[in-house]
mmCIF file of C-alpha atoms in Angstrom:
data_model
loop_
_atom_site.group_PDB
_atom_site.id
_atom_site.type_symbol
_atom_site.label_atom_id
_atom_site.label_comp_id
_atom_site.label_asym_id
_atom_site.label_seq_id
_atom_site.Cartn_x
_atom_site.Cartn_y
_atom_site.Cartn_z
ATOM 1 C CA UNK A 1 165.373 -146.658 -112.426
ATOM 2 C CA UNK A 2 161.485 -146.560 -112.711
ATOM 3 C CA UNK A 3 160.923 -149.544 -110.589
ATOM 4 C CA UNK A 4 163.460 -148.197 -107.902
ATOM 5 C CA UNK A 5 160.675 -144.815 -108.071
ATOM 6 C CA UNK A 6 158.027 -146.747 -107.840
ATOM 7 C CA UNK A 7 159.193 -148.575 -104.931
ATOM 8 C CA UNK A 8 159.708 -145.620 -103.230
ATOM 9 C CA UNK A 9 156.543 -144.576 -103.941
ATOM 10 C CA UNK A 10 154.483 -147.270 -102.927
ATOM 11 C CA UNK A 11 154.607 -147.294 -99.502
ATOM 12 C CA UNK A 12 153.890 -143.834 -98.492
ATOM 13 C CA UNK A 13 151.067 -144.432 -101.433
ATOM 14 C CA UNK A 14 149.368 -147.360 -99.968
ATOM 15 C CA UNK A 15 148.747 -145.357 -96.479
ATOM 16 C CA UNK A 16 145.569 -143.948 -95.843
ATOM 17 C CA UNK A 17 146.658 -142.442 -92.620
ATOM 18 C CA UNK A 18 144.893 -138.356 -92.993
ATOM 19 C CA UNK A 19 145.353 -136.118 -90.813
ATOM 20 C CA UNK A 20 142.357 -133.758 -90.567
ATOM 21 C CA UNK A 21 142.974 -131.404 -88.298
ATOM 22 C CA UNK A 22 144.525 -128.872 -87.403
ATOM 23 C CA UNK A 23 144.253 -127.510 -91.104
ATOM 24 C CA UNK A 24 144.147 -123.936 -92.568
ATOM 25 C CA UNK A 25 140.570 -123.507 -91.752
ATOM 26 C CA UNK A 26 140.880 -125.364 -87.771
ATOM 27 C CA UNK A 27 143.668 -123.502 -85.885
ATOM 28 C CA UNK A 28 144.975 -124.191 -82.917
ATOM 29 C CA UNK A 29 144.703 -121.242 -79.518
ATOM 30 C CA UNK A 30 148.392 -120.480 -77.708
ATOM 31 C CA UNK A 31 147.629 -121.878 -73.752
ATOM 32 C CA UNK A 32 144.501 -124.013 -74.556
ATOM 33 C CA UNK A 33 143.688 -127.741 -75.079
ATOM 34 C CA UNK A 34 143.864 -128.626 -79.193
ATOM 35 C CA UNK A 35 142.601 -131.665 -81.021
ATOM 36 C CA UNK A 36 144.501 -133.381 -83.560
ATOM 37 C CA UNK A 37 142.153 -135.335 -85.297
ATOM 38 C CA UNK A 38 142.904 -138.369 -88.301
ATOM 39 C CA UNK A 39 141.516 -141.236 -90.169
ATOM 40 C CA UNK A 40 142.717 -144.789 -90.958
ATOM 41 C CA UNK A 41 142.477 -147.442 -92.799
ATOM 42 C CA UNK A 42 143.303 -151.522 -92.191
ATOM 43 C CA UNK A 43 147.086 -152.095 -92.248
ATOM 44 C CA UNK A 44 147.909 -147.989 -91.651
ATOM 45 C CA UNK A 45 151.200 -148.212 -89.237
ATOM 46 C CA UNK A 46 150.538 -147.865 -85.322
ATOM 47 C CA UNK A 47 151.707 -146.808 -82.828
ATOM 48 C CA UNK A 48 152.858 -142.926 -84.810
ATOM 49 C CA UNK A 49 155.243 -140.281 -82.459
ATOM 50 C CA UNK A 50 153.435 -137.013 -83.047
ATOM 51 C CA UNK A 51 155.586 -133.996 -83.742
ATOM 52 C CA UNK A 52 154.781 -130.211 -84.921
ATOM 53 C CA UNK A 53 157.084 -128.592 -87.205
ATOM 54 C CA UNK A 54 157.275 -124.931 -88.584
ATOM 55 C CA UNK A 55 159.551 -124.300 -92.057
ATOM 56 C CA UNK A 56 160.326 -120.514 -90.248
ATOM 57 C CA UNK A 57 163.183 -120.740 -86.907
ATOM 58 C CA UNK A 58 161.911 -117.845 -85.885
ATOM 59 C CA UNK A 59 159.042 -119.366 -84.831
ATOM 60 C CA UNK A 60 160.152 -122.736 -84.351
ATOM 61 C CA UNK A 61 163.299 -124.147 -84.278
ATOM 62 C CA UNK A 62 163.356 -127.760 -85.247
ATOM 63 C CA UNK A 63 160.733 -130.260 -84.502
ATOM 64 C CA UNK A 64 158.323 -129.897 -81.389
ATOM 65 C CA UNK A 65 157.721 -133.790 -79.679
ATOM 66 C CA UNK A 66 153.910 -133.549 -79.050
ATOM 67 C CA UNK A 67 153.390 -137.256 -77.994
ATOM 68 C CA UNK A 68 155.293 -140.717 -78.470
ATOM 69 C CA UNK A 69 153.683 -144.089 -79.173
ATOM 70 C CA UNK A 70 150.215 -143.180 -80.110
ATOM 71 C CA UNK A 71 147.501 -145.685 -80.902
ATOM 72 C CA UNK A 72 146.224 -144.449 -84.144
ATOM 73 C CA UNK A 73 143.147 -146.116 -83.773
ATOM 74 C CA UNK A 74 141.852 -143.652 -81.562
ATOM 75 C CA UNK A 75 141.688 -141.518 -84.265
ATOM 76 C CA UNK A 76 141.782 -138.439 -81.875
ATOM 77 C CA UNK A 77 144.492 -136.868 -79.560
ATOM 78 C CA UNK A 78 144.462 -133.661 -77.698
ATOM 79 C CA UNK A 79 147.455 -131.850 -76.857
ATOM 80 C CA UNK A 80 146.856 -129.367 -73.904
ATOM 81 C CA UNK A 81 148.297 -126.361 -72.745
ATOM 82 C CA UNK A 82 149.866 -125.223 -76.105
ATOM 83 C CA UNK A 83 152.742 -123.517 -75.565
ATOM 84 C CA UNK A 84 153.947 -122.807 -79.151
ATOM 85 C CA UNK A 85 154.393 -119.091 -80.185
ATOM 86 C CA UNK A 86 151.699 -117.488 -82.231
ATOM 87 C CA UNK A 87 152.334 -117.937 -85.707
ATOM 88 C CA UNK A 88 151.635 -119.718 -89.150
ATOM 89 C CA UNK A 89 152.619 -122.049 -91.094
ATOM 90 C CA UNK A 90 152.578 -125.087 -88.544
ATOM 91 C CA UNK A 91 152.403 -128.623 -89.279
ATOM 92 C CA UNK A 92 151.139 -131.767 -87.467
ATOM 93 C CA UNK A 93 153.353 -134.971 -88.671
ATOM 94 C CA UNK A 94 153.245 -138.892 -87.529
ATOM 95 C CA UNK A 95 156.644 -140.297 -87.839
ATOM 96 C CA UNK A 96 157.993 -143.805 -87.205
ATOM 97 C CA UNK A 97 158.866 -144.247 -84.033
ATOM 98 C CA UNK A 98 161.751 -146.021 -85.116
ATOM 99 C CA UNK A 99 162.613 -143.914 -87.751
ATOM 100 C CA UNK A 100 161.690 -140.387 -86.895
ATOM 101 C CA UNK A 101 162.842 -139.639 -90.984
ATOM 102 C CA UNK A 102 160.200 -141.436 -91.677
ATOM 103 C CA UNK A 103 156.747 -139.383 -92.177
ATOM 104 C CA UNK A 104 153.588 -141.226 -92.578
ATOM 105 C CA UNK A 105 151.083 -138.334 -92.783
ATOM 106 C CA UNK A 106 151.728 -134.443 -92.402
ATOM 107 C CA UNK A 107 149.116 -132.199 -92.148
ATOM 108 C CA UNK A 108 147.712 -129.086 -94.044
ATOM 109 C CA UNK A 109 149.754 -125.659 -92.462
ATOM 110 C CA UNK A 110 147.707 -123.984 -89.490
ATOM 111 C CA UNK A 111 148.050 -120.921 -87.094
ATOM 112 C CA UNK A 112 148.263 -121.341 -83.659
ATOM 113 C CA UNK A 113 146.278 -117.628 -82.740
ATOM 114 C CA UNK A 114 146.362 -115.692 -79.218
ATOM 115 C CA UNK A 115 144.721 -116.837 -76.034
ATOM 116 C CA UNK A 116 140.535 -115.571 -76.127
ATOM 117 C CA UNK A 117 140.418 -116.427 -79.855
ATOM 118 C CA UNK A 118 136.927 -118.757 -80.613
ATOM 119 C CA UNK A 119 137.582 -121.632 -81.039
ATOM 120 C CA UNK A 120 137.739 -122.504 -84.790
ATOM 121 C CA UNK A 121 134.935 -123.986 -86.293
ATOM 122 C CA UNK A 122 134.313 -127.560 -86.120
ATOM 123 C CA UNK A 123 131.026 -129.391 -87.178
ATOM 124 C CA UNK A 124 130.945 -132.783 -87.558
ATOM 125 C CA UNK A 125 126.412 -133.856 -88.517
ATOM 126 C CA UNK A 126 125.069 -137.549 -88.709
ATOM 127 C CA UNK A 127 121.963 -138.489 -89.107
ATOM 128 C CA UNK A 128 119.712 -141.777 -88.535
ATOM 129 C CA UNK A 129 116.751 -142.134 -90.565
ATOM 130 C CA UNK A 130 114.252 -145.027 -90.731
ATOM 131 C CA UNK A 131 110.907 -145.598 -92.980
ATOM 132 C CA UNK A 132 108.015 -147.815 -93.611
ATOM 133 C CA UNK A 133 105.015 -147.605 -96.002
ATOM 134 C CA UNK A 134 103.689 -144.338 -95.339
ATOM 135 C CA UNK A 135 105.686 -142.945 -92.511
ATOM 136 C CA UNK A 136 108.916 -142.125 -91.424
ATOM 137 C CA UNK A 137 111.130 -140.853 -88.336
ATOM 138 C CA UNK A 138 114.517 -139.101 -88.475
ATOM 139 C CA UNK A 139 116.466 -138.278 -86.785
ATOM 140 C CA UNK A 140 119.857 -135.847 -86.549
ATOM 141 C CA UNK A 141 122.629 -134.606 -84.351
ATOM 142 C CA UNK A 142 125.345 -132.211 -84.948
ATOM 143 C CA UNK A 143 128.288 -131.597 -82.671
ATOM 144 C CA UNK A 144 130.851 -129.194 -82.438
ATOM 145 C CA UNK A 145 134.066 -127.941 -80.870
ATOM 146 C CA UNK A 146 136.803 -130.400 -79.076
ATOM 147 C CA UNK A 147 134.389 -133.356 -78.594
ATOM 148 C CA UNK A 148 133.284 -133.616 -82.011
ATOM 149 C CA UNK A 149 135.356 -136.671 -82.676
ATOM 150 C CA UNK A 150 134.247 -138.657 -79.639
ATOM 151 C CA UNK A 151 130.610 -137.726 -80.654
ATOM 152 C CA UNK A 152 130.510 -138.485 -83.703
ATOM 153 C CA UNK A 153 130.527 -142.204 -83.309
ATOM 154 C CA UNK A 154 127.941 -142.037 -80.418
ATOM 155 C CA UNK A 155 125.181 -139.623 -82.157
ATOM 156 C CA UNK A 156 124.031 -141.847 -85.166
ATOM 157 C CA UNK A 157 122.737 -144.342 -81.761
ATOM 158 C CA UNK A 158 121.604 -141.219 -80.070
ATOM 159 C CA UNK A 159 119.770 -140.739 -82.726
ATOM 160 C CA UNK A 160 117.726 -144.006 -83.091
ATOM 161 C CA UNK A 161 117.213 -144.181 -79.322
ATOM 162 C CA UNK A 162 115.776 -140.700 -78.676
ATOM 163 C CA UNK A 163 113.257 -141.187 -82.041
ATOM 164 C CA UNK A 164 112.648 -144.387 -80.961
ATOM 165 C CA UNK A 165 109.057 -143.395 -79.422
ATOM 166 C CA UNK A 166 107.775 -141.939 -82.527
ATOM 167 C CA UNK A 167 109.303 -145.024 -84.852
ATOM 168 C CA UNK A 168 107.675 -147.237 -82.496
ATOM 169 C CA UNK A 169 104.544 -145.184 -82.446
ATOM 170 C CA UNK A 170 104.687 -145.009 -86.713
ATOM 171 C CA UNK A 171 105.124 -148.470 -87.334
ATOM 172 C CA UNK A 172 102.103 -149.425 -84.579
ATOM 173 C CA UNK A 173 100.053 -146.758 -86.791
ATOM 174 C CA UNK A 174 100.883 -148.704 -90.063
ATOM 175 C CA UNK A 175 100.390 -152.049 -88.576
ATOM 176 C CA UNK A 176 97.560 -151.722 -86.490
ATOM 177 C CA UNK A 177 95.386 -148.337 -87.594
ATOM 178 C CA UNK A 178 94.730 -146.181 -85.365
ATOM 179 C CA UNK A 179 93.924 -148.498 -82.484
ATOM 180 C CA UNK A 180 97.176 -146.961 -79.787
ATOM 181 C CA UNK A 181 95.191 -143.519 -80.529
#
């Protein structure tokens, strides 16, 4: 009986699939383009069909097919023009596609809130930083809103190519005085 448990278990354990957002704290806006965002790890089960479920018919009833056969390496997927009713208690799943019984992640519960609503807050900060004997140069981005995802990747290299200049003009410093002065 135990191992039977545990063999139930371990699959769903062994996923690292997350899905981020929409959460209680990043809701989604009736009419507008919304991010769901997620993370993975090696051997996490792609493609995923995306669905949005509510545990209240009133404001749902039954599951609502956002997208089928999504890569999850993308690790980002906006759904635009959201036509779901304003309401909480929403939730973002990946399912098999195979097996839509199957649930490999489910996200927190969020609102979807009325058309004009901010968006909610999303900020995602890296940072590149690099140092020699005596000096250093950093440098830091921070994005927010939709594109934070796509970003995110790009800004650590953003960050090292805009200081480059003043690394360049540090390590000359240290190397050769003050000669480039």
């Amino acid at each position: 009986m135990r191992l039977a448990l545990l063999a139930l278990l371990l699959p769903s354990a062994a996923l690292a699939l997350n899905i981020t957002g929409p959460s209680t704290t990043r809701y989604w806006i009736q009419f507008e383009s919304n991010t769901i965002q997620w993370t993975v790890n090696t051997g996490d089960p792609s493609p995923v069909n995306v669905i949005v479920t509510n545990p209240d018919p009133k404001i749902l009833n039954g599951d609502f097919f956002i997208a089928e056969n999504v890569p999850i390496a993308a690790e980002t997927f906006t759904v635009t023009n959201v036509t779901l009713i304003q309401g909480d208690g929403y939730v973002v799943s990946f399912v098999n596609p195979a097996n839509q019984a199957q649930v490999y992640a489910t996200s927190s519960p969020f609102q979807v809130k009325p058309p004009g609503t901010p968006p909610a807050p999303t900020a995602v900060s890296t940072a590149a930083t690099g140092s020699g004997s005596g000096g250093t140069a950093t440098g830091s981005s921070t994005a927010s809103g939709a594109s934070a995802s796509a970003t995110k990747k790009s800004n650590a290299v953003l960050g090292v190519v805009m200081n480059f200049p003043a690394l360049l003009y540090t390590c000359s410093i240290l190397a050769f005085g003050n000669f480039l002065l």
